[in-house]
Short mmCIF file of C-alpha atoms in Angstrom, two decimals:
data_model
loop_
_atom_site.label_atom_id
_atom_site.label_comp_id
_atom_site.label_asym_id
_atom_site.label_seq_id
_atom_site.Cartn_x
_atom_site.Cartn_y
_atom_site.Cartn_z
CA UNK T 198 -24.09 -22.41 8.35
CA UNK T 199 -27.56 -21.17 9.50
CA UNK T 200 -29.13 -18.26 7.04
CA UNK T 201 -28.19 -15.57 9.75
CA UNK T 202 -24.39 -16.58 9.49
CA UNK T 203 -24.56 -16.24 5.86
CA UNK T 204 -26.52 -13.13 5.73
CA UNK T 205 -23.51 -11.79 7.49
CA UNK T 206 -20.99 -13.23 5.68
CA UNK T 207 -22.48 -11.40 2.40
CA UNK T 208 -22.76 -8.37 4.28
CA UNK T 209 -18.72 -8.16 5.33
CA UNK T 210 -18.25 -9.71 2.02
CA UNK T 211 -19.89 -6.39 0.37
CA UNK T 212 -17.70 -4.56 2.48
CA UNK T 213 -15.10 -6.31 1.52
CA UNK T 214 -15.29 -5.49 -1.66
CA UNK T 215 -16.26 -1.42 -0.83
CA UNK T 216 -13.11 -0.97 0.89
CA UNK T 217 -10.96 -2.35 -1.94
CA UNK T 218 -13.32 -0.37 -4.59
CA UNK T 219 -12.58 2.96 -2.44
CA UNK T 220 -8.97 1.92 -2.06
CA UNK T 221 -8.57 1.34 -5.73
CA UNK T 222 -10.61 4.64 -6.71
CA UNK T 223 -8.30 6.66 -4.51
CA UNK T 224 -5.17 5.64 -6.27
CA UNK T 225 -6.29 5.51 -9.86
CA UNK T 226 -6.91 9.42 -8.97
CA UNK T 227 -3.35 9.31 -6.82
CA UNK T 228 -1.11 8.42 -9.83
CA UNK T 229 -2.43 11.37 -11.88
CA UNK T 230 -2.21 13.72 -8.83
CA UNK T 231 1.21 12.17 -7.87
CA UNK T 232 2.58 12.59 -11.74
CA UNK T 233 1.80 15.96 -12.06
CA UNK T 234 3.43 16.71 -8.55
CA UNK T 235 6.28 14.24 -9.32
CA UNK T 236 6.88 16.37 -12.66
CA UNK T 237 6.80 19.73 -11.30
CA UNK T 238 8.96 19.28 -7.96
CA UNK T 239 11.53 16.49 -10.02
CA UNK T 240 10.69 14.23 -6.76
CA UNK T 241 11.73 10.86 -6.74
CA UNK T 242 10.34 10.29 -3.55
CA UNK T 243 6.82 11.20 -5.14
CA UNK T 244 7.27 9.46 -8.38
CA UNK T 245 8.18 6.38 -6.12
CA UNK T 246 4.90 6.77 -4.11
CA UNK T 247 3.33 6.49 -7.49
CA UNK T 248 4.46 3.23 -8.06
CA UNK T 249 3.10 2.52 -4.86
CA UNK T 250 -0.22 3.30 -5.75
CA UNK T 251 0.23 1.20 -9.00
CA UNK T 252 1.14 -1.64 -6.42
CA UNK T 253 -2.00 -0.97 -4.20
CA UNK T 254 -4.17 -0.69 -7.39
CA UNK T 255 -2.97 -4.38 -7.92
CA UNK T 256 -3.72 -5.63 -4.77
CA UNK T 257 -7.12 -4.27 -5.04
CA UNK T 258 -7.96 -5.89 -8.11
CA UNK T 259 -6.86 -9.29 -6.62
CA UNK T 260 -8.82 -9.00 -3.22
CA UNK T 261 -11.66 -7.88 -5.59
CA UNK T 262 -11.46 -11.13 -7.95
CA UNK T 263 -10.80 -13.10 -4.51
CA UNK T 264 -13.73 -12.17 -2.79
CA UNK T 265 -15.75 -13.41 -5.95
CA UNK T 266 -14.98 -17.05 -5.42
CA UNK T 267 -14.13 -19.48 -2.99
CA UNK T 268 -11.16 -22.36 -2.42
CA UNK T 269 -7.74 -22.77 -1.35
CA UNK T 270 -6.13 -22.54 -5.25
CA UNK T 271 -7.83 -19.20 -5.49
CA UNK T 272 -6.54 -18.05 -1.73
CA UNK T 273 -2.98 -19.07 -2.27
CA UNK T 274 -2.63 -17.79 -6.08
CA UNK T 275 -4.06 -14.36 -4.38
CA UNK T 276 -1.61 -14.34 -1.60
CA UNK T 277 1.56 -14.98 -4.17
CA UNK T 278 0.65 -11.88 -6.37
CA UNK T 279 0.15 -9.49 -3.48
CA UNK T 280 3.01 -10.96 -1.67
CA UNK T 281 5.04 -10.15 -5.49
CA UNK T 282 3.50 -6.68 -5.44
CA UNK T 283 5.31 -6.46 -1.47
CA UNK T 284 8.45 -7.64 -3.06
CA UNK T 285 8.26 -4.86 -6.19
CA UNK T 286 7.81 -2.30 -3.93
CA UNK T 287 10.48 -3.49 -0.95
CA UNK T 288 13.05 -3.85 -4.33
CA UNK T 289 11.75 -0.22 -5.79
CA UNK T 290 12.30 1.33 -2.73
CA UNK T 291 15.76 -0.08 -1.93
CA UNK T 292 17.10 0.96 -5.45
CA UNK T 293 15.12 4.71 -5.07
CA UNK T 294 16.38 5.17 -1.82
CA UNK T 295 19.58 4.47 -2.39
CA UNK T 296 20.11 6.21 -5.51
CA UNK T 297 18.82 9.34 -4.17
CA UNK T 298 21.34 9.43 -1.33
CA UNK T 299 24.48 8.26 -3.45
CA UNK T 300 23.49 11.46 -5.61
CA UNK T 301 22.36 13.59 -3.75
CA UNK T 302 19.36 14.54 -5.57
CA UNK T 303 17.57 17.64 -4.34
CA UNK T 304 13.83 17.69 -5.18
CA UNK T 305 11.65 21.13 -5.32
CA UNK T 306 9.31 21.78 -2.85
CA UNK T 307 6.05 20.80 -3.15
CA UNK T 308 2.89 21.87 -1.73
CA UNK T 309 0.51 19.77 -3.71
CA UNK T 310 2.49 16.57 -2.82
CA UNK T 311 2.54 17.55 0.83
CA UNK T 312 -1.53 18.07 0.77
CA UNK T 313 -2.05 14.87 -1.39
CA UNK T 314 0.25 12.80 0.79
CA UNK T 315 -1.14 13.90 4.29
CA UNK T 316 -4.73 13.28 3.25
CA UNK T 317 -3.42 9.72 1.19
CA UNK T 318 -2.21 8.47 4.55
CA UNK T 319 -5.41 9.81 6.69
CA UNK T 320 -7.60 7.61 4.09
CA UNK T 321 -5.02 4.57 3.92
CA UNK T 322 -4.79 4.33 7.55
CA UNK T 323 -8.53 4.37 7.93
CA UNK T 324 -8.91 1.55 5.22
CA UNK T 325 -6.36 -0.34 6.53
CA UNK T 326 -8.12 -0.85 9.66
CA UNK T 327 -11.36 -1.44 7.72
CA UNK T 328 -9.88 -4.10 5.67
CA UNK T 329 -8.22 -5.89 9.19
CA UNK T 330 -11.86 -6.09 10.82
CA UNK T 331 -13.69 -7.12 7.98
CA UNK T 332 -10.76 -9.93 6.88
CA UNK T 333 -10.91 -10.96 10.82
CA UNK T 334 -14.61 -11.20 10.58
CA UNK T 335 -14.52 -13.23 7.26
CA UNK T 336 -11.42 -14.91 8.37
CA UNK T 337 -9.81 -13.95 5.07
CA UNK T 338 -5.79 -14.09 5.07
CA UNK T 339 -6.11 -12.30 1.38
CA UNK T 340 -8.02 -9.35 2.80
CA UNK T 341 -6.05 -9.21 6.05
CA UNK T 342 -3.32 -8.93 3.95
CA UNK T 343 -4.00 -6.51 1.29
CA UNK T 344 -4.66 -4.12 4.56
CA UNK T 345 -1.20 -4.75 5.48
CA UNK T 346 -0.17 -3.90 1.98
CA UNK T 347 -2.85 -0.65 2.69
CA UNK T 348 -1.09 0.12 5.69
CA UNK T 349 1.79 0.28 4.01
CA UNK T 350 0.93 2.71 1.73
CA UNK T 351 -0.66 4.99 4.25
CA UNK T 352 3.09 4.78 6.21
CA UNK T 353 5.02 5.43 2.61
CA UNK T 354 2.45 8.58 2.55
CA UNK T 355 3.57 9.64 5.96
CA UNK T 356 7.40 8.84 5.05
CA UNK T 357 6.90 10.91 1.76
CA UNK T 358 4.98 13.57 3.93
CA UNK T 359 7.96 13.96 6.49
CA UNK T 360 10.05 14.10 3.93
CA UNK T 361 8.47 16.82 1.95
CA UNK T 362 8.18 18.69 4.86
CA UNK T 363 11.69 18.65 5.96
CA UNK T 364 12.66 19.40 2.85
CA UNK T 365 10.51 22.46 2.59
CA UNK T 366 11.12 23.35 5.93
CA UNK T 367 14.47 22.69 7.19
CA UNK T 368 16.19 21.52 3.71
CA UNK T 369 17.36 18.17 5.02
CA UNK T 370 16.76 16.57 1.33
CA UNK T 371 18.11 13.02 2.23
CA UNK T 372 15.21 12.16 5.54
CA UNK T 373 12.88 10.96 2.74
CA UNK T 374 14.89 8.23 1.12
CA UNK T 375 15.96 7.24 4.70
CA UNK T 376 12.86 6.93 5.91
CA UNK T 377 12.43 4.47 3.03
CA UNK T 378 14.65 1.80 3.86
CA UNK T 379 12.00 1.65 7.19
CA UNK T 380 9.08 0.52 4.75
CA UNK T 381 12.17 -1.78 2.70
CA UNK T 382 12.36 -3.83 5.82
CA UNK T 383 8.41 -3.89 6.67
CA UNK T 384 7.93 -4.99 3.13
CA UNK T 385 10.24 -7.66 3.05
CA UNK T 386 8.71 -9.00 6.43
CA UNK T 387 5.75 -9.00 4.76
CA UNK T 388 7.49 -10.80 1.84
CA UNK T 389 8.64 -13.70 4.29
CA UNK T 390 5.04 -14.10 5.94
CA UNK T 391 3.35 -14.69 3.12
CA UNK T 392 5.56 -16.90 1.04
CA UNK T 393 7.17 -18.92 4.48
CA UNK T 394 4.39 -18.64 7.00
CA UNK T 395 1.14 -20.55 7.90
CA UNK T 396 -1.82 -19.22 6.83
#
């Protein structure tokens, strides 16, 4: 590797790592926004979207302590705990969403969920697409990977978002929880590529 090629590597490396620190800002400030919205509109769908962020906050932190060292041992114990964090939320989701529409459970409206969410899946999207150039560049499954995982959490925020709105607008209390099972089965396929496919 010549001096240039590993100048560059540091430099996508230390973005890397500022795209996972932003990430993992954003949803340590999330689960307090999302609780006290959660709380106040006795949303499900919300409180769920906080355990998303918990999930998100734990991919972070391994992408972080990945891109501090090198090897295959390090790589594949990475990929296992996000791909776990893929299978909590596909197995959250499937229980949340289901229980919601075998109740019936009616949430509140909520503006201050609507406004987080909307902006939460502006700012996931664009790290998400941050995270798959820079993990390209490096050629980093882990980091290509947690954007997936970022991705989905910018598509629960726009499931969550719908929802809310429909809700609000129109009253039809059950699209949020069916829009869930969407991100069960995108989870899940995640699930399978990491633990069954070639990386």
């Amino acid at each position: 590797m010549t001096s240039t090629d590993d100048a560059t590597r540091r430099t996508l490396v230390r973005r890397g790592r500022a795209l996972e620190y932003t990430t993992l800002g954003w949803n340590v400030i999330g689960i307090a926004v999302l609780a006290v919205a959660a709380i106040a509109a006795r949303s499900v769908a919300l409180a769920g979207f906080g355990l998303d962020s918990l999930i998100e906050i734990g991919a972070s932190t391994v992408v972080i302590w990945e891109l501090s060292g090198t090897g295959e041992d390090r790589r594949r114990t990475a990929l296992k705990l996000i791909g776990g964090g893929f299978a909590l939320l596909a197995a959250y989701l499937l229980v949340q969403s289901t229980w919601v529409l075998a109740t019936g459970f009616r949430p509140r409206h909520s503006p201050l969920g609507i406004g987080w969410t909307a902006v939460t899946a502006l700012v996931m999207f664009t790290l998400a697409a941050g995270k798959a150039r820079t993990g390209t560049a490096l050629d980093n499954p882990v980091l290509k990977t947690e954007g997936r995982v970022t991705l989905i959490d910018g598509l629960l925020a726009a499931s969550v978002l719908i929802g809310l709105l429909l809700n609000s607008v129109a009253g039809l209390w059950w699209a949020d929880p069916a829009a869930g099972y969407v991100l069960v089965h995108y989870a899940l396929r995640e699930v399978k590529e990491i633990f069954f496919g070639e990386h």
